[in-house]
Tab-separated table of C-alpha atoms in Angstrom:
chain	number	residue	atom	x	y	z
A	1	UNK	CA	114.867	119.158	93.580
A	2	UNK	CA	116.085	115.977	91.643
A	3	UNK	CA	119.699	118.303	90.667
A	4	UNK	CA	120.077	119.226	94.556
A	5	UNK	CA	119.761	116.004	95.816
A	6	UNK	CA	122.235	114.670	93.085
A	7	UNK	CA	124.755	117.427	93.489
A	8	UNK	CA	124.606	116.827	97.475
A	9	UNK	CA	125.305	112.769	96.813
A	10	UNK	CA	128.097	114.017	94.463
A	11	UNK	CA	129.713	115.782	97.079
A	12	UNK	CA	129.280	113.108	100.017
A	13	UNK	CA	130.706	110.919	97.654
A	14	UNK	CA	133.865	113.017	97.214
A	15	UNK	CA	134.305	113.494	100.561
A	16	UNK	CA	134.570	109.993	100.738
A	17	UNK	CA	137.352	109.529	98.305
A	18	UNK	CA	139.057	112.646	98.654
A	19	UNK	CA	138.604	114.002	102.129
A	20	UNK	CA	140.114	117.789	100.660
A	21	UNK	CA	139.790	120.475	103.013
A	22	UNK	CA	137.796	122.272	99.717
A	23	UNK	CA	135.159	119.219	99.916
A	24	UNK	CA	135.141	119.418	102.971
A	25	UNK	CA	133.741	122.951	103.145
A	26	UNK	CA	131.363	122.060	100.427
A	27	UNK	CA	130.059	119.508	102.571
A	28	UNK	CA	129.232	121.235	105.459
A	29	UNK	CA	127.576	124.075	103.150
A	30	UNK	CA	125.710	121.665	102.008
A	31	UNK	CA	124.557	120.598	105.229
A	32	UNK	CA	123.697	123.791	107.078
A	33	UNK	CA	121.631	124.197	103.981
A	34	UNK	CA	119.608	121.402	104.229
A	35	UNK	CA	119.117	121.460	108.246
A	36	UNK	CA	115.669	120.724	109.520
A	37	UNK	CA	114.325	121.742	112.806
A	38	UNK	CA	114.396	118.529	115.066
A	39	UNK	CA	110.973	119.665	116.550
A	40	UNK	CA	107.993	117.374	117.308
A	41	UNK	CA	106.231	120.450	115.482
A	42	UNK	CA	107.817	119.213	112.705
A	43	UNK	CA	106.144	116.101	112.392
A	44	UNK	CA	102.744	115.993	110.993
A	45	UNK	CA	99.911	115.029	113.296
A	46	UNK	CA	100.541	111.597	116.054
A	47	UNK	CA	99.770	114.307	119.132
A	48	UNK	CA	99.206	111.117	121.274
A	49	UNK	CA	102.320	110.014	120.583
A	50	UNK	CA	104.226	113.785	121.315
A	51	UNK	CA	102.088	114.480	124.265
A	52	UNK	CA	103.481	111.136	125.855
A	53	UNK	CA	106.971	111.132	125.125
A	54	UNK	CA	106.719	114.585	126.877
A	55	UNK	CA	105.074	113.554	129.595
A	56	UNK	CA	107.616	110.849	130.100
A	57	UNK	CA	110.153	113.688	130.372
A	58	UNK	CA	107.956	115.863	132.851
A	59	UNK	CA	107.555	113.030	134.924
A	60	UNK	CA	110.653	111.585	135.283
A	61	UNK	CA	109.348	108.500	133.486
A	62	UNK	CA	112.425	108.117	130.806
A	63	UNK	CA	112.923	104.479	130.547
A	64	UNK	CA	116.742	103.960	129.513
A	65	UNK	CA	115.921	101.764	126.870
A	66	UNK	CA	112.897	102.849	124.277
A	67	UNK	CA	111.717	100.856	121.331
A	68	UNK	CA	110.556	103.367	118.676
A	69	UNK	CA	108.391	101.085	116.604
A	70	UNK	CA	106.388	101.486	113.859
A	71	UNK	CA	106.123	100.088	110.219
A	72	UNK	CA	108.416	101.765	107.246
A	73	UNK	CA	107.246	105.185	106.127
A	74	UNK	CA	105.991	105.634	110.192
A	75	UNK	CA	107.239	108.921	112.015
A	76	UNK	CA	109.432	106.687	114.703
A	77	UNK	CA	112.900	107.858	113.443
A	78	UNK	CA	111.596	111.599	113.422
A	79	UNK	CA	109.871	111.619	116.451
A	80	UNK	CA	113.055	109.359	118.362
A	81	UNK	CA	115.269	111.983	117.323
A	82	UNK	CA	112.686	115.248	117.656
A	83	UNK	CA	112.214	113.539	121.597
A	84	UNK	CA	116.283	113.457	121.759
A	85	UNK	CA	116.142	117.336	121.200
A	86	UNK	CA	113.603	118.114	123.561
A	87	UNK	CA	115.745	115.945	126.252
A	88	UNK	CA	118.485	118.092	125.604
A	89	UNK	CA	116.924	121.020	124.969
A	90	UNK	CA	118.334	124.354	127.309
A	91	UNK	CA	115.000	126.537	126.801
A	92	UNK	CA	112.023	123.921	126.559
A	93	UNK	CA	108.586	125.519	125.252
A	94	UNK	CA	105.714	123.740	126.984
A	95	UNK	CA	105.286	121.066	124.614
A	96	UNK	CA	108.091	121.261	122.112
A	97	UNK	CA	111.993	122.192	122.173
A	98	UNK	CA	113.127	125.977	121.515
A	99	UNK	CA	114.599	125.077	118.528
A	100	UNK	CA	117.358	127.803	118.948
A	101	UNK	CA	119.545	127.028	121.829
A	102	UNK	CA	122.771	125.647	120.882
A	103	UNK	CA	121.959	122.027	121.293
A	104	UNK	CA	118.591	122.316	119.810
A	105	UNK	CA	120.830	124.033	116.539
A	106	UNK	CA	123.425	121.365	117.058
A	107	UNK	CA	120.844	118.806	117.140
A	108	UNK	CA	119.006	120.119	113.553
A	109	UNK	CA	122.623	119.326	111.947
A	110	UNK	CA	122.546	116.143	113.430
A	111	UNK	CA	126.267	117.201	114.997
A	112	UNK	CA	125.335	117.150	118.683
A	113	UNK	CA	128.357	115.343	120.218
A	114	UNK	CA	126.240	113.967	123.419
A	115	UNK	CA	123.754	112.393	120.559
A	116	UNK	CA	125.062	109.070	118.903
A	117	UNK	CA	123.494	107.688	115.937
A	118	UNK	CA	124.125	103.796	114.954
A	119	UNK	CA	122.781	102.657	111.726
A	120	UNK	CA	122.905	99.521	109.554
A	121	UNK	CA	125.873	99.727	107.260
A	122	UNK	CA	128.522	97.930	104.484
A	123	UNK	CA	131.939	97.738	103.137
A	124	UNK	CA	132.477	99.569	100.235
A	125	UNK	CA	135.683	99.949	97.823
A	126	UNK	CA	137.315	102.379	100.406
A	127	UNK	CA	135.931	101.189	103.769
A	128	UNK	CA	136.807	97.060	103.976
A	129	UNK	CA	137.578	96.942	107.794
A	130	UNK	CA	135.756	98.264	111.050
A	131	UNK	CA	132.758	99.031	109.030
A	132	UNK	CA	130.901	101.115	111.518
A	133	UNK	CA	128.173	104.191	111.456
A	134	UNK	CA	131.065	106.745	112.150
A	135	UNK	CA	132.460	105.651	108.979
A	136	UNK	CA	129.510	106.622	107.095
A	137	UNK	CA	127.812	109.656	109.303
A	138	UNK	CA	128.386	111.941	107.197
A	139	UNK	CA	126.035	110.599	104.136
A	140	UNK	CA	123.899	109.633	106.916
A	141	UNK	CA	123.153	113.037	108.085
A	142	UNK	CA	123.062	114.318	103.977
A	143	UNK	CA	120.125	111.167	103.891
A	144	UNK	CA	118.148	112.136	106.842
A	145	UNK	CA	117.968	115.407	106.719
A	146	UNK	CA	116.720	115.260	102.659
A	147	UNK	CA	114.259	112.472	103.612
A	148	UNK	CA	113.245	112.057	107.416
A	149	UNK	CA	111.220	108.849	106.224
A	150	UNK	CA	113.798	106.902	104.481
A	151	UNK	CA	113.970	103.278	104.598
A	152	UNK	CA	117.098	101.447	104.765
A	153	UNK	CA	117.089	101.422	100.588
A	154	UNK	CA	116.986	105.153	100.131
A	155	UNK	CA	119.431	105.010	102.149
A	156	UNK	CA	122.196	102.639	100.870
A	157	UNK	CA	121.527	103.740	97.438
A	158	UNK	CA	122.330	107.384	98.468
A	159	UNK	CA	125.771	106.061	100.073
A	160	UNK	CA	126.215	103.964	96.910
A	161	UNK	CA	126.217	100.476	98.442
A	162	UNK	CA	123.064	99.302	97.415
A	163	UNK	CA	123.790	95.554	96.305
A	164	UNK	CA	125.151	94.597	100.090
A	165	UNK	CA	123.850	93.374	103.106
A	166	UNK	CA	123.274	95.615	105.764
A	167	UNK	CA	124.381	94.768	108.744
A	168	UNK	CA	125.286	96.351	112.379
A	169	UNK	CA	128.432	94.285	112.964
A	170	UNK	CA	130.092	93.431	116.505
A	171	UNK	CA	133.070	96.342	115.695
A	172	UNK	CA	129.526	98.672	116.158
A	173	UNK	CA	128.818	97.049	119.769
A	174	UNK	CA	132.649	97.604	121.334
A	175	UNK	CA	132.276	101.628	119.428
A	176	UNK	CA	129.062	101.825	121.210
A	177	UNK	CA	130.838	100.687	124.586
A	178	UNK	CA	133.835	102.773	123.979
A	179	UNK	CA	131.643	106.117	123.798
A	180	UNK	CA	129.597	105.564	126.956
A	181	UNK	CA	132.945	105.175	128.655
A	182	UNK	CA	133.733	108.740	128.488
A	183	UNK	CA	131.608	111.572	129.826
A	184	UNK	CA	129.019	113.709	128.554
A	185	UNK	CA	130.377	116.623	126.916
A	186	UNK	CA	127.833	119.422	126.969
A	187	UNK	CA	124.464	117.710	128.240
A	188	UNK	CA	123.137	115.764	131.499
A	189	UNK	CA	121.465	112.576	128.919
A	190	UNK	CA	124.061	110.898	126.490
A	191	UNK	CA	121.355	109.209	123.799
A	192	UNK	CA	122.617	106.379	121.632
A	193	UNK	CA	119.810	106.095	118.584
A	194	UNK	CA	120.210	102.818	116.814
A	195	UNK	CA	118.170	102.800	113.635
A	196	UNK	CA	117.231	99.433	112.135
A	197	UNK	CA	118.710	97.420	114.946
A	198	UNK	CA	116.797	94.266	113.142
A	199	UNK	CA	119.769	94.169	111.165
A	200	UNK	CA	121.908	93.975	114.157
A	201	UNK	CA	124.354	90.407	114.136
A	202	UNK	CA	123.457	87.912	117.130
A	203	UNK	CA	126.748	88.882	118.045
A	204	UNK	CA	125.836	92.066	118.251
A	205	UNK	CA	122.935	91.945	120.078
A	206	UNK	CA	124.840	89.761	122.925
A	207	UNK	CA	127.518	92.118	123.100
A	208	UNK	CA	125.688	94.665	124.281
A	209	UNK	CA	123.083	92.946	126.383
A	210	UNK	CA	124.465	94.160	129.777
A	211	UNK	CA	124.973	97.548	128.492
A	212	UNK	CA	120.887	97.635	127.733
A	213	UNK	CA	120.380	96.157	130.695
A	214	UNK	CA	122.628	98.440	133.316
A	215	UNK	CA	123.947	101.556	131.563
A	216	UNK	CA	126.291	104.142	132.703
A	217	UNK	CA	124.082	107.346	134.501
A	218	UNK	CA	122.032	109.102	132.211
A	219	UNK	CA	122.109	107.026	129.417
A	220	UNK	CA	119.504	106.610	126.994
A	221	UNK	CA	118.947	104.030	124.199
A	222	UNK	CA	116.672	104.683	121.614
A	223	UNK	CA	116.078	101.729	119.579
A	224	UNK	CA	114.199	102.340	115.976
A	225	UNK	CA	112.572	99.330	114.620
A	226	UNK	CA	110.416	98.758	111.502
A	227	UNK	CA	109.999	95.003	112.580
A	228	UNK	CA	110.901	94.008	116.216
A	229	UNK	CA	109.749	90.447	115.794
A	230	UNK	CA	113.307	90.235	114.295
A	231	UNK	CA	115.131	91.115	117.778
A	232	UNK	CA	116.310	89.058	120.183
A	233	UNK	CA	114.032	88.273	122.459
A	234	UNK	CA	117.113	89.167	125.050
A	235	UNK	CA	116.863	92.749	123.771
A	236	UNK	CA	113.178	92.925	123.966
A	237	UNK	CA	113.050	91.631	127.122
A	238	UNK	CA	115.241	94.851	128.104
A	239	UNK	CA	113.502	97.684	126.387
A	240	UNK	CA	110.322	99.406	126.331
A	241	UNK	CA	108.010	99.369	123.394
A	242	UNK	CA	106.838	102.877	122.183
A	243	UNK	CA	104.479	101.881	119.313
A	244	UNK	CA	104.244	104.833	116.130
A	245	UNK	CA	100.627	104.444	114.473
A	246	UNK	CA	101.024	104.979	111.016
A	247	UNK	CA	100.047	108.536	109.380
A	248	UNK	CA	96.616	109.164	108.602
A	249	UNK	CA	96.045	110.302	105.212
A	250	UNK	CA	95.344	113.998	106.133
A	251	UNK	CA	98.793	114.231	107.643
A	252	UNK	CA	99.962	113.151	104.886
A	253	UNK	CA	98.479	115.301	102.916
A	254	UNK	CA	99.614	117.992	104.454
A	255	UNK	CA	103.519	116.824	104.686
A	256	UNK	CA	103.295	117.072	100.793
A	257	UNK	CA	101.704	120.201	100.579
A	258	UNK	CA	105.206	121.838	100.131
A	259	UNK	CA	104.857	120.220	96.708
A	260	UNK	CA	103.217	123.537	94.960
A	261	UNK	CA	103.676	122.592	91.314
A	262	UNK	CA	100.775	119.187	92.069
A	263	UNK	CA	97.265	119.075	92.339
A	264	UNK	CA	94.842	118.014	95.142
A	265	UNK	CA	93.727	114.683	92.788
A	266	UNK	CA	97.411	114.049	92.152
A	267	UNK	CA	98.609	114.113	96.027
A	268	UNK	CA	95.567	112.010	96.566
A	269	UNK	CA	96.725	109.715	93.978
A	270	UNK	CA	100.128	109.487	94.978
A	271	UNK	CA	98.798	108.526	99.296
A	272	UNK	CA	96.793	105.883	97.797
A	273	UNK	CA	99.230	104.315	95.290
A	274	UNK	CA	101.661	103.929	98.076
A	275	UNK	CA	99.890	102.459	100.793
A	276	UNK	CA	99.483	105.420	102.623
A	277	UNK	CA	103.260	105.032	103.267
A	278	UNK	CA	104.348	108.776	103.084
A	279	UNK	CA	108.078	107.899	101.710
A	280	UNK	CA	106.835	106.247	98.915
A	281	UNK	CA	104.303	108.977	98.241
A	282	UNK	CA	106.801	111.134	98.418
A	283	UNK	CA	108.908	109.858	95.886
A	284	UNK	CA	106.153	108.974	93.366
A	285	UNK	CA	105.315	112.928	93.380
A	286	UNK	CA	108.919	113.938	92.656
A	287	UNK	CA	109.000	111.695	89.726
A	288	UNK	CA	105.573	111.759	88.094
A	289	UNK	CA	106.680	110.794	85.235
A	290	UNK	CA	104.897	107.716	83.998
A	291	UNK	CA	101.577	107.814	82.389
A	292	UNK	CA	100.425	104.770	84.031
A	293	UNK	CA	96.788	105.177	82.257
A	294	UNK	CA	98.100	104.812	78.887
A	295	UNK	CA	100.458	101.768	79.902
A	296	UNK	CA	97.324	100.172	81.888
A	297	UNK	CA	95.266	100.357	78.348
A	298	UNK	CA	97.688	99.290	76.324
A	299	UNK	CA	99.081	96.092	78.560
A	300	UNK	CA	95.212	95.182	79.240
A	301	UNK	CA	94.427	95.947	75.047
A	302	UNK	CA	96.964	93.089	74.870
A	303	UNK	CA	96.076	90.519	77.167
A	304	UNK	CA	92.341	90.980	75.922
A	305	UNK	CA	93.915	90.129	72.243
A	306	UNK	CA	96.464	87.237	73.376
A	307	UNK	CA	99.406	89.309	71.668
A	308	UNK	CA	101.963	88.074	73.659
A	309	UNK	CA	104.913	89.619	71.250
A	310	UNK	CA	103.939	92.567	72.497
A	311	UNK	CA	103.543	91.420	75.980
A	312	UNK	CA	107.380	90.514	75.774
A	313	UNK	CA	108.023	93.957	75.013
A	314	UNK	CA	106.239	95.192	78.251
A	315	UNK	CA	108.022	92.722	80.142
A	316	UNK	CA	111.533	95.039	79.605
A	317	UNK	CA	109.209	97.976	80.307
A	318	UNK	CA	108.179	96.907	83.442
A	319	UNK	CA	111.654	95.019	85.095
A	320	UNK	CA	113.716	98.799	83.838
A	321	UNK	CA	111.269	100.484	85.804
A	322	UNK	CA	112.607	101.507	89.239
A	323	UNK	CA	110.832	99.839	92.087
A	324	UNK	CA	108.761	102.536	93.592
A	325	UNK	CA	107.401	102.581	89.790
A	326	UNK	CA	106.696	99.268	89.379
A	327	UNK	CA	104.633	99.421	92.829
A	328	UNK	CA	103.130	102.005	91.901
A	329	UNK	CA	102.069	100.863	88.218
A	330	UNK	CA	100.368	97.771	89.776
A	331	UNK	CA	99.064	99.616	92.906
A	332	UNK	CA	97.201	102.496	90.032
A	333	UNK	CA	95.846	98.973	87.926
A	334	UNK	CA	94.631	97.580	91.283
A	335	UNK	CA	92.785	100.804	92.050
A	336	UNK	CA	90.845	101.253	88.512
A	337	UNK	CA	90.094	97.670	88.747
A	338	UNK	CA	88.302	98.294	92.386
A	339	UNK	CA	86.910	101.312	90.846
A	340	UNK	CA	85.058	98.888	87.762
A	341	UNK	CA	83.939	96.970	90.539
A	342	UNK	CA	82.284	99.650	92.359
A	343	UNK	CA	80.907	101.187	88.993
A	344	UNK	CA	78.817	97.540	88.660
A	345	UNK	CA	76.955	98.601	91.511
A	346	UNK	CA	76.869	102.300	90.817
A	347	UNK	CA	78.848	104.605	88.691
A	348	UNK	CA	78.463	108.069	90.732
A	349	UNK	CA	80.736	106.068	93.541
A	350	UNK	CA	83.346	105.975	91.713
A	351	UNK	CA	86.051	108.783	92.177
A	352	UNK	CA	88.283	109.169	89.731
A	353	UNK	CA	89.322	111.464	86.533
A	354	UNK	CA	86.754	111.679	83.477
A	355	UNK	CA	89.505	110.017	81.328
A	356	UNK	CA	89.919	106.981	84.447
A	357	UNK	CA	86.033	106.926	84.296
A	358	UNK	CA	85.697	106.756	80.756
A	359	UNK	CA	88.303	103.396	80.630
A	360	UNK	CA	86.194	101.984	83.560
A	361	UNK	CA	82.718	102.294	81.961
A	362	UNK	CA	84.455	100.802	78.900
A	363	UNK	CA	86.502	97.723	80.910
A	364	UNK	CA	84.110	96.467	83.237
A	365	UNK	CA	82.002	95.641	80.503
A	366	UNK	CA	84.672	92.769	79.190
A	367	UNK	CA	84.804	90.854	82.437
A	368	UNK	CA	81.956	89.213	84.665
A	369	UNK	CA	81.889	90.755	88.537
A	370	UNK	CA	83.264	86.410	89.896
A	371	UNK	CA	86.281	87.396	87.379
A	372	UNK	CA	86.901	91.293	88.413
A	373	UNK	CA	86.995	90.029	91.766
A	374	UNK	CA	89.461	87.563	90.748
A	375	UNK	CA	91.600	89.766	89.192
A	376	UNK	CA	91.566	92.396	91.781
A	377	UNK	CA	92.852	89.488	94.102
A	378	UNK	CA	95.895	88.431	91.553
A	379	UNK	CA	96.977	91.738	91.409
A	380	UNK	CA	96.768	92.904	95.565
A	381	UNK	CA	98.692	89.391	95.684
A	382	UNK	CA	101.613	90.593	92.788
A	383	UNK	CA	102.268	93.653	94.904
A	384	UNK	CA	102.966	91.986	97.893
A	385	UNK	CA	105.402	89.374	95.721
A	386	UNK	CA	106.695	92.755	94.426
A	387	UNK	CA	107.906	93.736	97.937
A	388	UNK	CA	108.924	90.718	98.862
A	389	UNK	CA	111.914	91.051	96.122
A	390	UNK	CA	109.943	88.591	93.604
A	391	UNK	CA	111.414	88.652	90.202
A	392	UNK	CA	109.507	91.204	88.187
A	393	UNK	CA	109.948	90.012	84.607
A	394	UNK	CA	108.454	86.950	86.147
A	395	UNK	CA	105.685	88.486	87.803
A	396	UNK	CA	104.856	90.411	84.820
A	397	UNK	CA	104.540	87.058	82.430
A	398	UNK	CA	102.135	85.466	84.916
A	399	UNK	CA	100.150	87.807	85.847
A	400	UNK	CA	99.764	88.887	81.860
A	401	UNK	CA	99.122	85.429	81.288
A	402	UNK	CA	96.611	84.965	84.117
A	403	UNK	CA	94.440	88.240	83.102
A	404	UNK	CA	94.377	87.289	79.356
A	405	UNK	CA	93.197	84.017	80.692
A	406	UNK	CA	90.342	85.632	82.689
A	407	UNK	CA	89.564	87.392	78.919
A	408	UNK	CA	89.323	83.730	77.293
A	409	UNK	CA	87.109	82.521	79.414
A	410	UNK	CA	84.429	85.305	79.531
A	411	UNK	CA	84.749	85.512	75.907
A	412	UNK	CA	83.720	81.446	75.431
């Protein structure tokens, strides 16, 4: 719950500042508490994608350089370190690790010294110089292991730099080196996952070019992108592209099953309003707080009526909401407004609540099908300004103004 996750941030940040041996063993409470089987079992559905990676293993196939990609809220992190386990793994099932041999246990603490894990990162108040993943691995593992399908927001704002840059600097490239100098300790494979390495520096990337290209014995790179086109094309020239499909809806839907206290409609809800991204749907289950139909009447009530005093109010309403509520305000008044499309043509299609149906037999009545079509367009456009970091109070004002506009001119 929302208290866990806070008190397990409030202890990563006191390791940082205090390093106490009585933190310290907080901390690593904390973490065997949290563990997650590293298992591809663990991962809901992509059996293509399992039944390959294991098949590269069976068949010697490992190319020493893999490209995990697939867009945020994909299963590539999971599944690049779930196929790091099985590699690893002293007891592997037929098509999964054992989960209980020591590196498989090692591996579901994310402690498994043979296993390297590079990750964008920032200075902060107490770390200004060598700012590297080891600096940081401990909130790292606290991040992952709460939220396998974290984007590289979640997790800066869980490590409490979330107004910097990240950035995988050069000091990560001669750490990386300095590692693969020394021997495995327990296992034949030592695997260096890089996560994000988009936000790798050019300098970076050219440092370790020949390391990609001609690694020690039994080295393994696993590089996890969310947008390769931002690589070098000197690194993709030396890697293999694994591509991650995105979930399907079902799998989904049954990741967020261990959320007992929601209802089918809400889940539902909660896949669509995020894109069927299954971080973001996720988070907008754990904090279901908004009553976006209410809002959605009331903002439309004033457009319809020109009241732009009230408006103005709205406008602080929307830019304090958090992000993942803002998306998902305009995502659930994009959906209605498809809905009141659909209902033109034939009411019964529509699937929604009584109360959602009841606004849409009511609203599509005020606007001709040339403007609901219109509208539907200004708003799928506004969410994609939304995630491209447009300003919201902005946003807001224009795309109030441009709706109450659509009102005027079916009204005259």
């Amino acid at each position: 719950g929302r208290g866990g996750r806070q008190r397990k941030r409030k202890l990563v940040s006191n390791y940082t500042k205090h390093k106490s041996l009585q933190i310290l063993e907080d901390f690593f409470f904390i973490l065997v508490s949290i563990q997650h089987n590293m298992k591809f079992a663990d991962i809901p559905g992509l059996e293509e994608e399992k039944k390959r990676l294991i098949d590269f293993f069976k068949r010697d196939k490992i190319h020493h350089a893999l490209l995990f990609f697939g867009l945020e809220g994909s299963a590539n992190l999971p599944l690049a370190l779930s196929f790091a386990t099985y590699i690893n793994c002293d007891n592997k099932k037929e098509n999964d690790s054992c989960g209980e041999c020591p590196s498989c246990l090692k591996m579901n603490k994310l402690i498994h010294p043979d296993v390297h894990l590079i990750f964008p990162v920032a200075p902060s108040p107490k770390i200004t110089k060598e700012v590297v993943s080891d600096k940081y691995i401990e909130s790292w593992r606290v991040s992952y292991l709460e939220n396998p399908y974290m984007n590289v927001f979640d997790w800066f704002e869980t490590c409490g730099i979330e107004n910097k840059q990240p950035n995988i600097s050069k000091d990560e490239a001669r750490n990386i080196i300095k590692k693969l100098s020394l021997k495995p300790f327990e296992s034949r494979f030592k695997i260096n996952v890089i996560w994000l390495p988009e936000f790798m520096h050019n300098s970076t990337a050219n440092a370790l070019l020949k390391i990609l290209e001609e690694p020690p014995g039994d080295t393994l790179f696993f590089l996890v992108s969310n947008n390769y086109q931002k690589l070098l094309s000197t690194i993709l020239s030396r890697v293999q592209m694994f591509k991650v499909k995105s979930f399907e809806d079902e799998d989904i839907k049954n990741y967020l099953r261990k959320f007992d206290d929601v209802s089918e409609s809400e889940v539902d809800s909660a896949i669509y309003l995020s894109g069927s991204n299954i971080n973001t749907a996720e988070k907008i289950l754990r904090d279901a707080t908004v009553d976006n139909l209410n809002y959605l009447k009331e903002w439309l009530r004033n457009c319809y009526s020109e009241n732009f005093l009230e408006i103005n109010k709205k406008l602080d309403w929307f830019n304090d909401l958090s992000k993942i509520k803002k998306r998902a305000f305009l995502m659930y008044s994009l959906k209605l407004m498809r809905e009141a499309l659909v209902s033109k043509i034939d009411l019964s299609l529509v699937k929604i609540s009584e109360n959602e149906k009841n606004f849409v037999s009511n609203f599509r009545k005020t606007l001709d099908q040339e403007s609901l079509e219109d509208l539907i367009l200004l708003l799928d456009r506004s969410v994609s300004y939304l995630d491209r970091n447009a300003n919201p109070k902005i946003l807001f004002l224009d795309l109030s103004i441009k709706i109450s506009n659509f009102f005027q001119k079916v009204k005259t």
